PDB file of C-alpha atoms in Angstrom:
ATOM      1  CA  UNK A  44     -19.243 -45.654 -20.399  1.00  0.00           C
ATOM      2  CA  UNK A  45     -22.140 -43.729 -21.308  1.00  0.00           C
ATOM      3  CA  UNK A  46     -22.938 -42.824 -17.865  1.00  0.00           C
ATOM      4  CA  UNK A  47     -19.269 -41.429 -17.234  1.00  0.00           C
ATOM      5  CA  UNK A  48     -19.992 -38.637 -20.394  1.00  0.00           C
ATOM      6  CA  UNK A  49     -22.698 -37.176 -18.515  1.00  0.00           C
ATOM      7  CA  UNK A  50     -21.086 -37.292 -15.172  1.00  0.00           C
ATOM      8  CA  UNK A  51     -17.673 -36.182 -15.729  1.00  0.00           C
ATOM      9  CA  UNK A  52     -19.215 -32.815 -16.872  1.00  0.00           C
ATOM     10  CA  UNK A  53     -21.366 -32.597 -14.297  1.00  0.00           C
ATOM     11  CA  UNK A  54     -18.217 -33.302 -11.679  1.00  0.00           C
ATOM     12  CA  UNK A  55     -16.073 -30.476 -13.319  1.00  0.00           C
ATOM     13  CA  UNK A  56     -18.996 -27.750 -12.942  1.00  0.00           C
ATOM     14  CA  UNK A  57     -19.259 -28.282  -9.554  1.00  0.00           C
ATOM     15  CA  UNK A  58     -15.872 -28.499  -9.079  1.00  0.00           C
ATOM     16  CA  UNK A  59     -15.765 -24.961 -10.208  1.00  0.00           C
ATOM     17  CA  UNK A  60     -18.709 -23.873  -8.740  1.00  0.00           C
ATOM     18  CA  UNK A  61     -17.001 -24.351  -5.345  1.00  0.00           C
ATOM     19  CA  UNK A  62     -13.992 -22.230  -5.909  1.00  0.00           C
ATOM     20  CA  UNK A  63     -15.843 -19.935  -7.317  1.00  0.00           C
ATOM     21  CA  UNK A  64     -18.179 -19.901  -4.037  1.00  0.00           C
ATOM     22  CA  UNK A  65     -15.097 -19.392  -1.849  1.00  0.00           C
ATOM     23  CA  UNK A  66     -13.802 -16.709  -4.075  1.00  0.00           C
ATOM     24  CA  UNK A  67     -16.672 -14.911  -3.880  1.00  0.00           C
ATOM     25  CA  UNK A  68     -16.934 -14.947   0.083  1.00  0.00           C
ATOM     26  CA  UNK A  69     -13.036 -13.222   0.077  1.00  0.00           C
ATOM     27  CA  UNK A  70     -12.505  -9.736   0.656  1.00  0.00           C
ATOM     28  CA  UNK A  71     -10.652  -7.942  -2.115  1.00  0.00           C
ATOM     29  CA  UNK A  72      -9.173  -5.401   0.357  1.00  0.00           C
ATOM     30  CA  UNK A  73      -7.261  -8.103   2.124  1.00  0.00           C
ATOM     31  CA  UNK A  74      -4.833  -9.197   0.190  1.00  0.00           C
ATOM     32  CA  UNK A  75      -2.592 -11.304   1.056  1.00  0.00           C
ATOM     33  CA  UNK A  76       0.815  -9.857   1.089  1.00  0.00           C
ATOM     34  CA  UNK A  77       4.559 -12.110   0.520  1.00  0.00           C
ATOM     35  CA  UNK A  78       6.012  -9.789   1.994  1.00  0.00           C
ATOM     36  CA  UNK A  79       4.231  -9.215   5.328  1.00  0.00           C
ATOM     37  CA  UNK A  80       6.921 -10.432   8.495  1.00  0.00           C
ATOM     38  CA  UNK A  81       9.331  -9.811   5.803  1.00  0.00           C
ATOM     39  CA  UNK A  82      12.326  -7.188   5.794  1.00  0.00           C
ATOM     40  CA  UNK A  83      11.191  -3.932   3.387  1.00  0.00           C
ATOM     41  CA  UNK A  84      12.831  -4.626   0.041  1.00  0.00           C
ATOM     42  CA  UNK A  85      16.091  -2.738  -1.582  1.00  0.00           C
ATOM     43  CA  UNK A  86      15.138   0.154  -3.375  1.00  0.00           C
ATOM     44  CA  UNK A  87      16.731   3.527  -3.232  1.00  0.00           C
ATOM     45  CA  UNK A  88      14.966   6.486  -5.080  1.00  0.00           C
ATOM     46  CA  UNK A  89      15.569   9.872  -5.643  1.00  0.00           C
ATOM     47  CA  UNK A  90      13.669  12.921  -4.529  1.00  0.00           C
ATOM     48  CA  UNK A  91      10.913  14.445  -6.066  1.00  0.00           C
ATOM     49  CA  UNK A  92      12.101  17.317  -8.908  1.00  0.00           C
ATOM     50  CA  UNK A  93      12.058  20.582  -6.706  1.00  0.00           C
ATOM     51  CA  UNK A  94      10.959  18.847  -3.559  1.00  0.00           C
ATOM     52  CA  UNK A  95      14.258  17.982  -1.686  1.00  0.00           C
ATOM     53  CA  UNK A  96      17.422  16.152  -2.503  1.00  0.00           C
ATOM     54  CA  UNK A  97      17.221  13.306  -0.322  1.00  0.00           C
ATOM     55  CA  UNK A  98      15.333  11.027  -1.501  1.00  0.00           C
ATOM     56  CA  UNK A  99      14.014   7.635  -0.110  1.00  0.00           C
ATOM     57  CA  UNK A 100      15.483   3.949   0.133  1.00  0.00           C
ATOM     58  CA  UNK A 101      14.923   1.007   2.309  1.00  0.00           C
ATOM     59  CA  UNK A 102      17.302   2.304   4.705  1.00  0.00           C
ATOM     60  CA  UNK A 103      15.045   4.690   5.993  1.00  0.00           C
ATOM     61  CA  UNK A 104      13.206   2.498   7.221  1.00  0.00           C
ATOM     62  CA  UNK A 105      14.638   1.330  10.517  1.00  0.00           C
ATOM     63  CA  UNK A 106      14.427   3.059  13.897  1.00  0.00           C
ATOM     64  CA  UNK A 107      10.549   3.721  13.848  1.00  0.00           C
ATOM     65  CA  UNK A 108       7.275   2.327  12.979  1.00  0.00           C
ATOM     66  CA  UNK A 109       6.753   3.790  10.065  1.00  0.00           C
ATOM     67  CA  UNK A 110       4.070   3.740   7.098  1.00  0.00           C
ATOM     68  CA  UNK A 111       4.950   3.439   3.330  1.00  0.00           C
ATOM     69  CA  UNK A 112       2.488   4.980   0.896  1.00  0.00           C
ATOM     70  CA  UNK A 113       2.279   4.147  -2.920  1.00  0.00           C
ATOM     71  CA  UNK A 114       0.400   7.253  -4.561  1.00  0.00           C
ATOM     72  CA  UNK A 115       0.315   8.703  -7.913  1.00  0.00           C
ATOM     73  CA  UNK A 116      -1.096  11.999  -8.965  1.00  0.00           C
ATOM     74  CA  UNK A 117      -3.218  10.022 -11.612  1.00  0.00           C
ATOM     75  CA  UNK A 118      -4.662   8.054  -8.941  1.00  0.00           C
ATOM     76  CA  UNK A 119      -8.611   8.957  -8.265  1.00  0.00           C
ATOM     77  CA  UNK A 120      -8.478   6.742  -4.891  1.00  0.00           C
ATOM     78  CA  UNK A 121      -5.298   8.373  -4.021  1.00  0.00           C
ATOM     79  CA  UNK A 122      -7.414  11.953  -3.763  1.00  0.00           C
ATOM     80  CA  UNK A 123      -9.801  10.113  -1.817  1.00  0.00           C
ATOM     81  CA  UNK A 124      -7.126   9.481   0.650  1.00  0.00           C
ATOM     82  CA  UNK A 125      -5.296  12.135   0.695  1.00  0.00           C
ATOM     83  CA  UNK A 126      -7.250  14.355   3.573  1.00  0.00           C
ATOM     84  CA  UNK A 127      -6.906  11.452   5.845  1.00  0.00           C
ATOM     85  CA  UNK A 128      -3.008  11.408   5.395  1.00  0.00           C
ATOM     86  CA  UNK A 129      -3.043  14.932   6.311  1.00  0.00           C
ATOM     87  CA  UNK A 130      -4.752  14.420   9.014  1.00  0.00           C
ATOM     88  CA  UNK A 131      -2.204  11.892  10.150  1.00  0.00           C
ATOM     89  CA  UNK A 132       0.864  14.027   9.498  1.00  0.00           C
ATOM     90  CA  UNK A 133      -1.263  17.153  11.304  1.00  0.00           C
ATOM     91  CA  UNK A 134      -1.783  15.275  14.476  1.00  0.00           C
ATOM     92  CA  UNK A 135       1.863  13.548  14.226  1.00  0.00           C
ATOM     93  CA  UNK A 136       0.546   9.788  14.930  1.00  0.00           C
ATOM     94  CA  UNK A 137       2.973   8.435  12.295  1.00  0.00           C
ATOM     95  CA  UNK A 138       5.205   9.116   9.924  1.00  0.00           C
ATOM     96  CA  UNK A 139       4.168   8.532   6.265  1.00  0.00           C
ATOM     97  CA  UNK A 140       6.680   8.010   3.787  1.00  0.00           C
ATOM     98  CA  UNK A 141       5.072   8.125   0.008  1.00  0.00           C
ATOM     99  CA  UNK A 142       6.592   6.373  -3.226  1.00  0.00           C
ATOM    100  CA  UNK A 143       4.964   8.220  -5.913  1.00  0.00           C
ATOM    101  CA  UNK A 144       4.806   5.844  -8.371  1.00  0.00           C
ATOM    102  CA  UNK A 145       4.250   5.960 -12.341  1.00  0.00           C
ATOM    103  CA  UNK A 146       3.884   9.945 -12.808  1.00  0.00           C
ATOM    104  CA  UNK A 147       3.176  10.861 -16.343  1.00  0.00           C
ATOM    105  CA  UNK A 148       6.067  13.235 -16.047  1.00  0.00           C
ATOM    106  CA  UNK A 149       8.487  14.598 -13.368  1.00  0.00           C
ATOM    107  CA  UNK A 150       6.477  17.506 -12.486  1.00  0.00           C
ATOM    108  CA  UNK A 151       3.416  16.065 -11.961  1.00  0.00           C
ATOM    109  CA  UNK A 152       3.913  14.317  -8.634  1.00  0.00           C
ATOM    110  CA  UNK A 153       5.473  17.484  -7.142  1.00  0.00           C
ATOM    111  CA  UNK A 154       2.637  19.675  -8.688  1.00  0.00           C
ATOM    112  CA  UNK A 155       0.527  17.507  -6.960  1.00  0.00           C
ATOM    113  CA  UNK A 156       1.880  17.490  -3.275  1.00  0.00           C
ATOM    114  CA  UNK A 157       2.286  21.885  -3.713  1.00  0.00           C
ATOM    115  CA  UNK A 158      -1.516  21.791  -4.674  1.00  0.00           C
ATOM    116  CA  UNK A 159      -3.431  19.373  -1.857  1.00  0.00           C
ATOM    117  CA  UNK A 160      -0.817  19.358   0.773  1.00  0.00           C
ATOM    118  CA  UNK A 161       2.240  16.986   1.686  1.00  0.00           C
ATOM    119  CA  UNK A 162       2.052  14.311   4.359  1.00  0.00           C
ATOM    120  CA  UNK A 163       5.123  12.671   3.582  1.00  0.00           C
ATOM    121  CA  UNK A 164       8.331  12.788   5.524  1.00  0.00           C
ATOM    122  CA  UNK A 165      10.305  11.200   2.841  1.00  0.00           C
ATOM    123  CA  UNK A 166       8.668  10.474  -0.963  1.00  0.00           C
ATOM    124  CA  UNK A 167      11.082   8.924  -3.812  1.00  0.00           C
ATOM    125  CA  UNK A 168       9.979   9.046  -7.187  1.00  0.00           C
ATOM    126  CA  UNK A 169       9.295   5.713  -8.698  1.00  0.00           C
ATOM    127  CA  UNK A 170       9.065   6.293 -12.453  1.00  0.00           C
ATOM    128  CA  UNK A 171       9.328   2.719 -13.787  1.00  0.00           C
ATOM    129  CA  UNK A 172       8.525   1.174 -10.664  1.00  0.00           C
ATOM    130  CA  UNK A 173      11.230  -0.742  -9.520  1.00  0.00           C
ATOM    131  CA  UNK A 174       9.923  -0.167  -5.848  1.00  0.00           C
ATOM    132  CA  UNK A 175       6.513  -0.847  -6.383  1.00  0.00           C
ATOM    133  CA  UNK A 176       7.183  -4.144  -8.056  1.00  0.00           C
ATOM    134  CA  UNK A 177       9.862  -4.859  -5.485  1.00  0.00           C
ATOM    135  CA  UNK A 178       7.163  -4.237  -2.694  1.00  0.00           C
ATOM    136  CA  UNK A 179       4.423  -6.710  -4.648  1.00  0.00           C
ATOM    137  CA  UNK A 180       2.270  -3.552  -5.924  1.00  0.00           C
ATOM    138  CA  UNK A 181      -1.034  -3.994  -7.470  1.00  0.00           C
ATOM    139  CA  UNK A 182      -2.424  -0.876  -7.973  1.00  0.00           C
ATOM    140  CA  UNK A 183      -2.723   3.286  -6.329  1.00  0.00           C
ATOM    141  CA  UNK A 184      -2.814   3.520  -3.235  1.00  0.00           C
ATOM    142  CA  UNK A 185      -1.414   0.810  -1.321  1.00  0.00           C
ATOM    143  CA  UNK A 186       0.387   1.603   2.422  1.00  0.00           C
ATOM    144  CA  UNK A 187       2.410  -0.764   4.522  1.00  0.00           C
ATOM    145  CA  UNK A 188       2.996  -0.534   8.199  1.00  0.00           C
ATOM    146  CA  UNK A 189       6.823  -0.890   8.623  1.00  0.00           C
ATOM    147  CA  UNK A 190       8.154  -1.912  11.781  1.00  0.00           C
ATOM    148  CA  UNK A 191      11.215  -0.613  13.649  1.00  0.00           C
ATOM    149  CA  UNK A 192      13.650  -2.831  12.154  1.00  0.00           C
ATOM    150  CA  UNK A 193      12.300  -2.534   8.664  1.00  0.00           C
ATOM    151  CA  UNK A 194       9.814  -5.347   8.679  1.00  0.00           C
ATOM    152  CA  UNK A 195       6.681  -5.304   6.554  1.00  0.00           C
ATOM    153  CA  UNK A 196       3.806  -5.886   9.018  1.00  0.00           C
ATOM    154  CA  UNK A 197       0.745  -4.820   7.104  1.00  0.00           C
ATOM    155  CA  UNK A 198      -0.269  -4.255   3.695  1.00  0.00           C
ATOM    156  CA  UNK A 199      -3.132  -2.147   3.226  1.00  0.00           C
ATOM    157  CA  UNK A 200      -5.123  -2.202  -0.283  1.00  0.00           C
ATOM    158  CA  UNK A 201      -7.027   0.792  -1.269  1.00  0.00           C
ATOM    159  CA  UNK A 202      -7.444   4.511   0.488  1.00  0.00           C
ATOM    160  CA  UNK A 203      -7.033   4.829   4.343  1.00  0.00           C
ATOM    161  CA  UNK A 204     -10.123   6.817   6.022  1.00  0.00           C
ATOM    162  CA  UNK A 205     -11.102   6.666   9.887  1.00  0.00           C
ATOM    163  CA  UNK A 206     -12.522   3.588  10.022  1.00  0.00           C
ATOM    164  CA  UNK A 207      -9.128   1.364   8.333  1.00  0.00           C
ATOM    165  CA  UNK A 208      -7.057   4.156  10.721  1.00  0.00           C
ATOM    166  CA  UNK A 209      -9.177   3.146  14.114  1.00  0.00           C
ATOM    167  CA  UNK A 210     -10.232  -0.507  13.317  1.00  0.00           C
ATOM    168  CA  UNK A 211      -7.062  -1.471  11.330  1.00  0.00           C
ATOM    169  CA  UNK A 212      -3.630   0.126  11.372  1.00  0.00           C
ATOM    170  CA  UNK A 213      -3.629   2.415  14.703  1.00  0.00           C
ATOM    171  CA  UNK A 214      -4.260  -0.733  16.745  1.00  0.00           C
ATOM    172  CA  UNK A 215      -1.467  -2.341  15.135  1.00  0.00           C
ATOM    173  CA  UNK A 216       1.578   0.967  15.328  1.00  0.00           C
ATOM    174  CA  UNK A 217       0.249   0.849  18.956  1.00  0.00           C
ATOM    175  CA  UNK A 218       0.653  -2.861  19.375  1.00  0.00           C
ATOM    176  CA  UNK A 219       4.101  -2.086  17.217  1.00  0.00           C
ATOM    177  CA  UNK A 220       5.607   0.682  19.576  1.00  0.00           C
ATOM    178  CA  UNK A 221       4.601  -1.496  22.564  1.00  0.00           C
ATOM    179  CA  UNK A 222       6.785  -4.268  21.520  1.00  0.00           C
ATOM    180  CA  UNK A 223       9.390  -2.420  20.784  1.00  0.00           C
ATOM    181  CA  UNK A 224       9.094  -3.538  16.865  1.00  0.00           C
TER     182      UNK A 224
END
């Protein structure tokens, strides 16, 4: 009996220990998403104040590959990214459709997209984040590749630059568009 009160402690630690170990080998920027091979979820939101009328809902999704981006004016990562998306809307390789999501107030989002530029085809505002909850959200930015029938087929955690475009999602739109999905 005496023996088991030293061991059983000793058992636990490296019980923990070990998941610990594998935790610490996982990469933070992957993930893993419920939702990926999984139809986009319902949401319908309205436009941005002053921006257009339309809007954006999960119905918008179908007919294209497509990318979904969750940014917020707040968001210091979201800056970071912001060039890149540009650059994606500039040389027309995809169309980016933004969810700005937990704005301070109404203007700011808008304010935002007049002052660095708008990459977005369609944006809905998402003030209490019914989409970003719906779509899993953890945190500014976050983009999924959407396939043509409105399938999640990525989720991407943190800003998009060159490298996540070339190594990452341009292989996949391209694999995408070849399959017809």
């Amino acid at each position: 009996m005496n023996r088991l009160f030293y061991i059983l402690p000793l058992a636990a630690f490296l019980v923990i220990g070990g998941y610990l170990a594998v935790g610490l080998t996982l990469d933070p920027q992957k993930l893993p998403s419920m939702l990926e091979g999984e139809p986009v979820p319902a949401f319908d939101l309205q436009g941005l104040k002053g921006r257009d009328e339309q809007g954006f809902a999960n119905t918008d999704l179908k007919g294209e590959v497509s990318l979904v981006n969750v940014f917020g004016s707040w968001c210091v990562a979201c800056r970071v990214e912001h060039p890149f998306l540009m650059k994606i809307k500039e040389n027309g390789w995809v169309p980016i459709h933004g969810i700005d999501w937990r704005e301070p107030n109404r203007d700011a989002g808008p304010d935002w997209l007049r002052r660095h530029g708008d990459p977005y085809t369609l944006v809905g505002d998402d003030p209490k984040s019914k989409a970003a909850i719906a779509f899993g959200v953890t945190g500014a930015p976050e983009t999924f590749v959407v396939d043509k029938q409105g399938t999640i087929r990525y989720k991407h955690v943190g800003p998009i630059d060159q490298k996540v475009w070339t190594e990452t999602l341009k292989p996949l739109i391209d694999h995408l568009r070849e399959q017809g999905g």
